[in-house]
mmCIF file of C-alpha atoms in Angstrom:
data_model
loop_
_atom_site.group_PDB
_atom_site.id
_atom_site.type_symbol
_atom_site.label_atom_id
_atom_site.label_comp_id
_atom_site.label_asym_id
_atom_site.label_seq_id
_atom_site.Cartn_x
_atom_site.Cartn_y
_atom_site.Cartn_z
ATOM 1 C CA MET J 1 -121.507 103.808 -88.364
ATOM 2 C CA ASN J 2 -121.117 107.361 -87.119
ATOM 3 C CA PRO J 3 -117.485 108.385 -87.798
ATOM 4 C CA SER J 4 -117.317 110.732 -84.819
ATOM 5 C CA PRO J 5 -114.368 110.538 -82.425
ATOM 6 C CA ASN J 6 -116.887 110.498 -79.571
ATOM 7 C CA LEU J 7 -118.061 107.302 -77.945
ATOM 8 C CA PHE J 8 -121.355 107.381 -76.051
ATOM 9 C CA LEU J 9 -122.311 104.508 -73.757
ATOM 10 C CA ILE J 10 -125.972 103.768 -73.166
ATOM 11 C CA GLY J 11 -127.783 100.935 -71.467
ATOM 12 C CA PRO J 12 -129.624 99.836 -68.367
ATOM 13 C CA THR J 13 -128.654 100.518 -64.791
ATOM 14 C CA GLY J 14 -125.845 98.190 -63.766
ATOM 15 C CA ALA J 15 -124.757 97.400 -67.328
ATOM 16 C CA GLY J 16 -121.244 98.726 -66.659
ATOM 17 C CA LYS J 17 -121.343 102.050 -68.485
ATOM 18 C CA THR J 18 -119.065 103.702 -65.930
ATOM 19 C CA THR J 19 -116.595 100.859 -65.336
ATOM 20 C CA ILE J 20 -116.326 99.788 -68.975
ATOM 21 C CA GLY J 21 -116.371 103.428 -70.079
ATOM 22 C CA GLN J 22 -113.383 104.258 -67.895
ATOM 23 C CA ARG J 23 -111.448 101.351 -69.393
ATOM 24 C CA LEU J 24 -112.364 102.333 -72.952
ATOM 25 C CA ALA J 25 -111.373 105.952 -72.327
ATOM 26 C CA ALA J 26 -108.006 104.855 -70.945
ATOM 27 C CA HIS J 27 -107.453 102.482 -73.853
ATOM 28 C CA TYR J 28 -108.183 105.174 -76.452
ATOM 29 C CA GLY J 29 -106.523 108.027 -74.532
ATOM 30 C CA LEU J 30 -109.761 110.003 -74.308
ATOM 31 C CA PRO J 31 -111.285 111.828 -71.355
ATOM 32 C CA PHE J 32 -114.095 109.977 -69.592
ATOM 33 C CA VAL J 33 -117.292 111.725 -68.506
ATOM 34 C CA ASP J 34 -120.022 110.134 -66.385
ATOM 35 C CA LEU J 35 -123.099 112.277 -66.965
ATOM 36 C CA ASP J 36 -124.659 111.547 -63.549
ATOM 37 C CA VAL J 37 -121.407 112.433 -61.766
ATOM 38 C CA GLU J 38 -121.220 115.718 -63.689
ATOM 39 C CA ILE J 39 -124.801 116.583 -62.728
ATOM 40 C CA GLU J 40 -124.122 115.769 -59.077
ATOM 41 C CA SER J 41 -120.920 117.810 -59.108
ATOM 42 C CA ARG J 42 -122.475 120.844 -60.713
ATOM 43 C CA TYR J 43 -125.503 120.942 -58.414
ATOM 44 C CA GLY J 44 -123.894 119.682 -55.228
ATOM 45 C CA ALA J 45 -126.571 117.044 -54.773
ATOM 46 C CA THR J 46 -126.937 113.358 -55.554
ATOM 47 C CA VAL J 47 -129.202 112.134 -58.323
ATOM 48 C CA ALA J 48 -131.466 110.690 -55.627
ATOM 49 C CA THR J 49 -131.692 114.078 -53.906
ATOM 50 C CA ILE J 50 -132.489 115.843 -57.171
ATOM 51 C CA PHE J 51 -135.226 113.250 -57.810
ATOM 52 C CA GLU J 52 -136.558 113.817 -54.304
ATOM 53 C CA ARG J 53 -136.580 117.621 -54.577
ATOM 54 C CA GLU J 54 -137.570 118.090 -58.218
ATOM 55 C CA GLY J 55 -139.101 114.797 -59.278
ATOM 56 C CA GLU J 56 -138.070 112.796 -62.298
ATOM 57 C CA ALA J 57 -139.058 115.614 -64.675
ATOM 58 C CA GLY J 58 -136.694 118.047 -62.932
ATOM 59 C CA PHE J 59 -133.828 115.594 -63.070
ATOM 60 C CA ARG J 60 -134.499 114.732 -66.729
ATOM 61 C CA SER J 61 -134.399 118.418 -67.630
ATOM 62 C CA ARG J 62 -130.971 118.783 -66.034
ATOM 63 C CA GLU J 63 -129.835 115.536 -67.652
ATOM 64 C CA SER J 64 -130.865 116.747 -71.122
ATOM 65 C CA ALA J 65 -129.051 120.056 -70.700
ATOM 66 C CA HIS J 66 -125.862 118.299 -69.600
ATOM 67 C CA LEU J 67 -126.099 115.673 -72.327
ATOM 68 C CA ASP J 68 -126.414 118.447 -74.912
ATOM 69 C CA GLU J 69 -123.373 120.221 -73.447
ATOM 70 C CA PHE J 70 -121.085 117.211 -73.143
ATOM 71 C CA SER J 71 -122.106 115.537 -76.411
ATOM 72 C CA ARG J 72 -120.964 118.678 -78.264
ATOM 73 C CA ARG J 73 -117.386 118.059 -77.145
ATOM 74 C CA ASP J 74 -114.965 116.402 -79.485
ATOM 75 C CA GLY J 75 -113.049 113.301 -78.463
ATOM 76 C CA ILE J 76 -114.688 111.948 -75.292
ATOM 77 C CA VAL J 77 -116.132 108.777 -73.871
ATOM 78 C CA LEU J 78 -119.470 109.690 -72.274
ATOM 79 C CA ALA J 79 -121.460 107.350 -70.032
ATOM 80 C CA THR J 80 -125.091 108.426 -69.951
ATOM 81 C CA GLY J 81 -127.599 107.701 -67.262
ATOM 82 C CA ALA J 82 -129.865 104.744 -67.974
ATOM 83 C CA GLY J 83 -132.884 106.962 -68.602
ATOM 84 C CA ALA J 84 -131.215 109.498 -70.880
ATOM 85 C CA VAL J 85 -132.667 107.750 -73.932
ATOM 86 C CA LEU J 86 -136.228 108.545 -72.857
ATOM 87 C CA ASP J 87 -135.985 112.043 -74.338
ATOM 88 C CA PRO J 88 -136.191 112.118 -78.161
ATOM 89 C CA GLY J 89 -133.835 115.113 -78.280
ATOM 90 C CA ASN J 90 -131.236 113.216 -76.287
ATOM 91 C CA ARG J 91 -131.493 110.279 -78.680
ATOM 92 C CA GLU J 92 -130.991 112.637 -81.630
ATOM 93 C CA HIS J 93 -127.934 114.254 -80.031
ATOM 94 C CA LEU J 94 -126.359 110.897 -79.257
ATOM 95 C CA MET J 95 -126.898 109.535 -82.763
ATOM 96 C CA ALA J 96 -125.676 112.696 -84.480
ATOM 97 C CA ARG J 97 -122.647 113.475 -82.317
ATOM 98 C CA GLY J 98 -120.965 110.167 -81.621
ATOM 99 C CA THR J 99 -120.755 106.450 -81.954
ATOM 100 C CA VAL J 100 -123.332 104.896 -79.637
ATOM 101 C CA LEU J 101 -122.370 101.699 -77.847
ATOM 102 C CA MET J 102 -125.173 99.948 -76.003
ATOM 103 C CA LEU J 103 -124.139 97.843 -73.047
ATOM 104 C CA GLY J 104 -126.775 95.162 -72.673
ATOM 105 C CA VAL J 105 -127.345 93.170 -69.500
ATOM 106 C CA GLU J 106 -129.913 90.645 -68.307
ATOM 107 C CA VAL J 107 -132.052 91.384 -65.260
ATOM 108 C CA ASP J 108 -130.459 88.547 -63.243
ATOM 109 C CA GLU J 109 -127.035 90.084 -63.808
ATOM 110 C CA GLN J 110 -128.360 93.532 -62.852
ATOM 111 C CA LEU J 111 -129.730 92.099 -59.612
ATOM 112 C CA ASP J 112 -126.326 90.607 -58.801
ATOM 113 C CA ARG J 113 -124.453 93.790 -59.591
ATOM 114 C CA LEU J 114 -126.895 96.113 -57.810
ATOM 115 C CA GLN J 115 -127.691 94.037 -54.739
ATOM 116 C CA HIS J 116 -126.054 96.531 -52.366
ATOM 117 C CA ASP J 117 -126.931 99.689 -54.310
ATOM 118 C CA THR J 118 -129.291 102.038 -52.495
ATOM 119 C CA ALA J 119 -128.525 105.230 -54.414
ATOM 120 C CA ARG J 120 -130.541 104.748 -57.617
ATOM 121 C CA PRO J 121 -134.052 106.151 -57.324
ATOM 122 C CA MET J 122 -135.485 104.325 -60.336
ATOM 123 C CA ILE J 123 -134.897 100.907 -58.758
ATOM 124 C CA ALA J 124 -135.819 101.798 -55.181
ATOM 125 C CA GLY J 125 -138.493 99.778 -53.459
ATOM 126 C CA ALA J 126 -139.248 96.233 -52.459
ATOM 127 C CA ASP J 127 -139.738 94.647 -55.888
ATOM 128 C CA ARG J 128 -136.374 95.389 -57.475
ATOM 129 C CA ARG J 129 -136.745 92.601 -60.051
ATOM 130 C CA GLY J 130 -140.132 93.947 -61.088
ATOM 131 C CA ARG J 131 -138.742 97.481 -61.435
ATOM 132 C CA LEU J 132 -135.780 96.294 -63.519
ATOM 133 C CA GLU J 133 -138.049 94.231 -65.762
ATOM 134 C CA ALA J 134 -140.419 97.177 -66.242
ATOM 135 C CA LEU J 135 -137.504 99.478 -67.053
ATOM 136 C CA ALA J 136 -136.157 96.937 -69.556
ATOM 137 C CA ASP J 137 -139.565 96.723 -71.240
ATOM 138 C CA ALA J 138 -139.783 100.504 -71.474
ATOM 139 C CA ARG J 139 -136.210 101.261 -72.517
ATOM 140 C CA ASN J 140 -134.437 98.377 -74.261
ATOM 141 C CA HIS J 141 -136.036 99.130 -77.625
ATOM 142 C CA LEU J 142 -134.853 102.760 -77.314
ATOM 143 C CA TYR J 143 -131.281 101.655 -76.589
ATOM 144 C CA GLU J 144 -131.338 99.297 -79.557
ATOM 145 C CA GLU J 145 -132.922 101.920 -81.827
ATOM 146 C CA ILE J 146 -129.992 104.329 -81.503
ATOM 147 C CA ALA J 147 -127.083 101.945 -80.921
ATOM 148 C CA ASP J 148 -124.380 101.678 -83.545
ATOM 149 C CA LEU J 149 -123.009 98.652 -81.685
ATOM 150 C CA ILE J 150 -124.360 96.396 -78.963
ATOM 151 C CA PHE J 151 -122.093 94.805 -76.372
ATOM 152 C CA HIS J 152 -123.772 92.057 -74.384
ATOM 153 C CA GLY J 153 -122.583 91.686 -70.824
ATOM 154 C CA ARG J 154 -122.317 88.352 -69.158
ATOM 155 C CA HIS J 155 -121.321 87.155 -65.723
ATOM 156 C CA GLU J 156 -117.678 88.253 -65.930
ATOM 157 C CA SER J 157 -115.277 90.682 -64.355
ATOM 158 C CA VAL J 158 -114.565 94.091 -65.819
ATOM 159 C CA GLU J 159 -111.052 92.800 -66.548
ATOM 160 C CA ASP J 160 -112.608 90.240 -68.902
ATOM 161 C CA ALA J 161 -115.371 92.448 -70.280
ATOM 162 C CA ALA J 162 -113.248 95.484 -71.181
ATOM 163 C CA PRO J 163 -111.025 93.680 -73.704
ATOM 164 C CA ARG J 164 -114.128 92.179 -75.324
ATOM 165 C CA ALA J 165 -115.595 95.678 -75.663
ATOM 166 C CA VAL J 166 -112.338 96.990 -77.139
ATOM 167 C CA ALA J 167 -112.293 94.105 -79.642
ATOM 168 C CA LEU J 168 -115.856 94.907 -80.718
ATOM 169 C CA LEU J 169 -114.995 98.569 -81.187
ATOM 170 C CA GLU J 170 -111.767 97.761 -83.035
ATOM 171 C CA ARG J 171 -113.771 95.756 -85.558
ATOM 172 C CA HIS J 172 -116.350 98.471 -86.115
ATOM 173 C CA TRP J 173 -115.518 101.929 -84.726
ATOM 174 C CA LYS J 174 -114.277 104.372 -87.304
ATOM 175 C CA ARG J 175 -112.666 107.303 -85.495
ATOM 176 C CA ARG J 176 -111.669 110.370 -87.473
#
């Protein structure tokens, strides 16, 4: 297990990286950073708008630069975007600079959680289930490859999930 004081959350869209990450940061007294929010703030545009203007490649370039910047910090909880693991350099940075916690979620749960979400460009379109399944096929092995720990979500509230995540980390996370 990486002994870094940093905790990096990875996983599919709708896995709870932001909501669980905020709870973990509060529990450990660490600042919380949502990578997508930081990108949007810095560029004054939503992720969807950046995708629209620059395509996925343009967004991924910005994402990699921000991931490099924020993963160099010491003592943070960082929630990555779901596709951040696609870049080999990003995977290397995450593994080398922090403890990587994968939040896993089944497609049915994603569909429930994201039923009203219209802001995520990677799941836009009529066949949301098909998109989520394709993304899972393309990405889950990358999440698992770099994860120090895997937290499996289930149909539960964040109030129930957060203490389970803390318990998992308490058993395994070695902070300096």
